[in-house]
Amino acid sequence: MKKTLLTTLLACFTLLAFGQFTLPNKTTFGFKGGLNLANMELTQTGESGSYTFSTLKAFSAGVFADVVVTENFSIQPGLYYTIKGLKLDEVMLDFEFEPGFTGSLQTKIDNKITYVELPVHFLYNGNINAGKFF
């Protein structure tokens, strides 16, 4: 698992380093990728039970364009595939159906939801002494 994660991260950083190029009209294209770490907290009232959560590890990858409108203003649309969700390692619920009859439930949940996101960012690019601020 660790080797697969490290290989994936290395591939994403390589794509970020070599995946960007510039056209004459100053519109740039590139790839973005990253790691999503999702976690959850739960507050319960009423029924008794216990929950054990862990971090859901997933990824996000996609392409973007940076369209220069003016010297300090650009629009950055993108198209990304991302995975989000939650991971419950153990759910233990104790409940009472009717007086004298109780039951319990134990299960594991690994819920991954995939999205295709289409964000459009409006960027102001300001020059500062150390470089650029956007």
PDB file of C-alpha atoms in Angstrom:
ATOM      1  CA  MET A   1       0.000   0.000   0.000  1.00  0.00           C
ATOM      2  CA  LYS A   2       2.808   2.413   0.904  1.00  0.00           C
ATOM      3  CA  LYS A   3       4.689   1.692  -2.334  1.00  0.00           C
ATOM      4  CA  THR A   4       1.544   2.241  -4.395  1.00  0.00           C
ATOM      5  CA  LEU A   5       0.810   5.540  -2.624  1.00  0.00           C
ATOM      6  CA  LEU A   6       4.386   6.785  -3.042  1.00  0.00           C
ATOM      7  CA  THR A   7       4.428   5.780  -6.718  1.00  0.00           C
ATOM      8  CA  THR A   8       1.131   7.595  -7.312  1.00  0.00           C
ATOM      9  CA  LEU A   9       2.382  10.745  -5.580  1.00  0.00           C
ATOM     10  CA  LEU A  10       5.634  10.660  -7.565  1.00  0.00           C
ATOM     11  CA  ALA A  11       3.676  10.314 -10.815  1.00  0.00           C
ATOM     12  CA  CYS A  12       1.434  13.270  -9.901  1.00  0.00           C
ATOM     13  CA  PHE A  13       4.403  15.498  -9.095  1.00  0.00           C
ATOM     14  CA  THR A  14       6.096  14.457 -12.342  1.00  0.00           C
ATOM     15  CA  LEU A  15       2.966  15.368 -14.290  1.00  0.00           C
ATOM     16  CA  LEU A  16       2.837  18.731 -12.527  1.00  0.00           C
ATOM     17  CA  ALA A  17       6.467  19.424 -13.386  1.00  0.00           C
ATOM     18  CA  PHE A  18       6.348  18.386 -17.049  1.00  0.00           C
ATOM     19  CA  GLY A  19       2.667  18.657 -17.912  1.00  0.00           C
ATOM     20  CA  GLN A  20       2.442  22.417 -18.372  1.00  0.00           C
ATOM     21  CA  PHE A  21       3.175  24.298 -21.573  1.00  0.00           C
ATOM     22  CA  THR A  22       2.570  27.803 -22.865  1.00  0.00           C
ATOM     23  CA  LEU A  23       0.867  28.917 -26.083  1.00  0.00           C
ATOM     24  CA  PRO A  24       1.612  32.246 -27.806  1.00  0.00           C
ATOM     25  CA  ASN A  25      -1.588  33.855 -26.436  1.00  0.00           C
ATOM     26  CA  LYS A  26      -0.362  33.206 -22.850  1.00  0.00           C
ATOM     27  CA  THR A  27      -3.025  30.592 -22.165  1.00  0.00           C
ATOM     28  CA  THR A  28      -1.459  27.763 -20.192  1.00  0.00           C
ATOM     29  CA  PHE A  29      -2.671  24.216 -19.694  1.00  0.00           C
ATOM     30  CA  GLY A  30      -1.725  21.757 -17.017  1.00  0.00           C
ATOM     31  CA  PHE A  31      -2.528  18.773 -14.871  1.00  0.00           C
ATOM     32  CA  LYS A  32      -3.395  18.735 -11.182  1.00  0.00           C
ATOM     33  CA  GLY A  33      -3.483  15.768  -8.891  1.00  0.00           C
ATOM     34  CA  GLY A  34      -3.569  15.172  -5.201  1.00  0.00           C
ATOM     35  CA  LEU A  35      -4.557  13.138  -2.229  1.00  0.00           C
ATOM     36  CA  ASN A  36      -7.948  13.472  -0.481  1.00  0.00           C
ATOM     37  CA  LEU A  37      -8.025  12.603   3.218  1.00  0.00           C
ATOM     38  CA  ALA A  38     -11.589  12.469   4.558  1.00  0.00           C
ATOM     39  CA  ASN A  39     -12.599  11.941   8.156  1.00  0.00           C
ATOM     40  CA  MET A  40     -15.876  12.215  10.062  1.00  0.00           C
ATOM     41  CA  GLU A  41     -17.119  12.905  13.566  1.00  0.00           C
ATOM     42  CA  LEU A  42     -20.472  11.715  14.907  1.00  0.00           C
ATOM     43  CA  THR A  43     -22.555  12.827  17.867  1.00  0.00           C
ATOM     44  CA  GLN A  44     -25.370  10.507  18.849  1.00  0.00           C
ATOM     45  CA  THR A  45     -28.322  11.032  21.154  1.00  0.00           C
ATOM     46  CA  GLY A  46     -30.872   8.456  22.164  1.00  0.00           C
ATOM     47  CA  GLU A  47     -29.695   4.956  21.220  1.00  0.00           C
ATOM     48  CA  SER A  48     -26.459   3.602  22.662  1.00  0.00           C
ATOM     49  CA  GLY A  49     -23.613   2.538  20.432  1.00  0.00           C
ATOM     50  CA  SER A  50     -19.994   2.996  19.523  1.00  0.00           C
ATOM     51  CA  TYR A  51     -18.317   4.056  16.293  1.00  0.00           C
ATOM     52  CA  THR A  52     -14.710   3.723  15.173  1.00  0.00           C
ATOM     53  CA  PHE A  53     -13.771   6.017  12.279  1.00  0.00           C
ATOM     54  CA  SER A  54     -10.585   6.091  10.242  1.00  0.00           C
ATOM     55  CA  THR A  55      -9.306   8.319   7.461  1.00  0.00           C
ATOM     56  CA  LEU A  56     -10.518   7.517   3.967  1.00  0.00           C
ATOM     57  CA  LYS A  57      -7.642   7.896   1.523  1.00  0.00           C
ATOM     58  CA  ALA A  58      -8.589   8.752  -2.070  1.00  0.00           C
ATOM     59  CA  PHE A  59      -7.303  10.862  -4.955  1.00  0.00           C
ATOM     60  CA  SER A  60      -8.189  13.763  -7.191  1.00  0.00           C
ATOM     61  CA  ALA A  61      -6.846  14.336 -10.705  1.00  0.00           C
ATOM     62  CA  GLY A  62      -7.690  16.552 -13.625  1.00  0.00           C
ATOM     63  CA  VAL A  63      -6.756  19.203 -16.140  1.00  0.00           C
ATOM     64  CA  PHE A  64      -6.995  22.988 -16.122  1.00  0.00           C
ATOM     65  CA  ALA A  65      -6.458  26.002 -18.364  1.00  0.00           C
ATOM     66  CA  ASP A  66      -5.253  29.415 -17.236  1.00  0.00           C
ATOM     67  CA  VAL A  67      -6.635  32.046 -19.631  1.00  0.00           C
ATOM     68  CA  VAL A  68      -4.958  35.438 -19.222  1.00  0.00           C
ATOM     69  CA  VAL A  69      -7.500  38.274 -19.569  1.00  0.00           C
ATOM     70  CA  THR A  70      -5.335  41.196 -18.467  1.00  0.00           C
ATOM     71  CA  GLU A  71      -1.874  41.500 -16.941  1.00  0.00           C
ATOM     72  CA  ASN A  72      -3.246  40.951 -13.427  1.00  0.00           C
ATOM     73  CA  PHE A  73      -6.446  38.989 -14.074  1.00  0.00           C
ATOM     74  CA  SER A  74      -7.008  35.469 -15.392  1.00  0.00           C
ATOM     75  CA  ILE A  75      -9.764  32.846 -15.518  1.00  0.00           C
ATOM     76  CA  GLN A  76      -8.922  29.245 -14.653  1.00  0.00           C
ATOM     77  CA  PRO A  77     -11.506  26.602 -15.628  1.00  0.00           C
ATOM     78  CA  GLY A  78     -10.810  22.965 -14.830  1.00  0.00           C
ATOM     79  CA  LEU A  79     -12.186  19.461 -15.062  1.00  0.00           C
ATOM     80  CA  TYR A  80     -11.403  17.101 -12.175  1.00  0.00           C
ATOM     81  CA  TYR A  81     -12.242  13.546 -11.171  1.00  0.00           C
ATOM     82  CA  THR A  82     -12.269  13.206  -7.386  1.00  0.00           C
ATOM     83  CA  ILE A  83     -13.273  10.663  -4.759  1.00  0.00           C
ATOM     84  CA  LYS A  84     -14.744  11.636  -1.383  1.00  0.00           C
ATOM     85  CA  GLY A  85     -16.628   9.776   1.319  1.00  0.00           C
ATOM     86  CA  LEU A  86     -16.208   8.177   4.735  1.00  0.00           C
ATOM     87  CA  LYS A  87     -14.835   5.072   6.367  1.00  0.00           C
ATOM     88  CA  LEU A  88     -16.260   3.441   9.487  1.00  0.00           C
ATOM     89  CA  ASP A  89     -14.085   0.616  10.794  1.00  0.00           C
ATOM     90  CA  GLU A  90     -16.667  -0.606  13.287  1.00  0.00           C
ATOM     91  CA  VAL A  91     -20.239   0.295  14.184  1.00  0.00           C
ATOM     92  CA  MET A  92     -21.724  -1.297  17.279  1.00  0.00           C
ATOM     93  CA  LEU A  93     -25.350  -0.402  18.011  1.00  0.00           C
ATOM     94  CA  ASP A  94     -27.493  -1.683  20.884  1.00  0.00           C
ATOM     95  CA  PHE A  95     -31.222  -1.064  20.642  1.00  0.00           C
ATOM     96  CA  GLU A  96     -34.512  -2.257  22.085  1.00  0.00           C
ATOM     97  CA  PHE A  97     -37.337  -3.262  19.740  1.00  0.00           C
ATOM     98  CA  GLU A  98     -39.919  -3.557  22.492  1.00  0.00           C
ATOM     99  CA  PRO A  99     -39.700  -4.080  26.236  1.00  0.00           C
ATOM    100  CA  GLY A 100     -37.736  -7.242  26.937  1.00  0.00           C
ATOM    101  CA  PHE A 101     -36.375  -7.698  23.381  1.00  0.00           C
ATOM    102  CA  THR A 102     -33.020  -6.135  22.616  1.00  0.00           C
ATOM    103  CA  GLY A 103     -30.649  -6.502  19.718  1.00  0.00           C
ATOM    104  CA  SER A 104     -27.288  -5.335  18.483  1.00  0.00           C
ATOM    105  CA  LEU A 105     -25.775  -4.520  15.125  1.00  0.00           C
ATOM    106  CA  GLN A 106     -22.129  -4.654  14.133  1.00  0.00           C
ATOM    107  CA  THR A 107     -20.944  -3.631  10.672  1.00  0.00           C
ATOM    108  CA  LYS A 108     -18.204  -1.880   8.650  1.00  0.00           C
ATOM    109  CA  ILE A 109     -18.835   0.877   6.110  1.00  0.00           C
ATOM    110  CA  ASP A 110     -16.496   2.103   3.367  1.00  0.00           C
ATOM    111  CA  ASN A 111     -18.478   4.682   1.383  1.00  0.00           C
ATOM    112  CA  LYS A 112     -16.675   6.218  -1.601  1.00  0.00           C
ATOM    113  CA  ILE A 113     -18.480   8.770  -3.748  1.00  0.00           C
ATOM    114  CA  THR A 114     -16.954   9.826  -7.062  1.00  0.00           C
ATOM    115  CA  TYR A 115     -17.439  13.263  -8.546  1.00  0.00           C
ATOM    116  CA  VAL A 116     -16.629  15.062 -11.757  1.00  0.00           C
ATOM    117  CA  GLU A 117     -16.066  18.695 -10.790  1.00  0.00           C
ATOM    118  CA  LEU A 118     -16.000  21.668 -13.151  1.00  0.00           C
ATOM    119  CA  PRO A 119     -14.710  24.665 -11.169  1.00  0.00           C
ATOM    120  CA  VAL A 120     -14.097  28.106 -12.688  1.00  0.00           C
ATOM    121  CA  HIS A 121     -11.672  30.281 -10.719  1.00  0.00           C
ATOM    122  CA  PHE A 122     -11.263  34.020 -11.228  1.00  0.00           C
ATOM    123  CA  LEU A 123      -7.690  34.916 -10.263  1.00  0.00           C
ATOM    124  CA  TYR A 124      -6.077  38.242  -9.467  1.00  0.00           C
ATOM    125  CA  ASN A 125      -2.319  37.991  -9.980  1.00  0.00           C
ATOM    126  CA  GLY A 126      -0.432  40.649  -8.034  1.00  0.00           C
ATOM    127  CA  ASN A 127       3.309  41.248  -8.076  1.00  0.00           C
ATOM    128  CA  ILE A 128       5.145  41.370  -4.759  1.00  0.00           C
ATOM    129  CA  ASN A 129       8.876  41.629  -4.061  1.00  0.00           C
ATOM    130  CA  ALA A 130       9.356  37.873  -3.588  1.00  0.00           C
ATOM    131  CA  GLY A 131       7.394  36.789  -6.681  1.00  0.00           C
ATOM    132  CA  LYS A 132       3.704  36.653  -7.532  1.00  0.00           C
ATOM    133  CA  PHE A 133       0.618  36.545  -5.344  1.00  0.00           C
ATOM    134  CA  PHE A 134      -2.649  35.129  -6.708  1.00  0.00           C
TER     135      PHE A 134
END
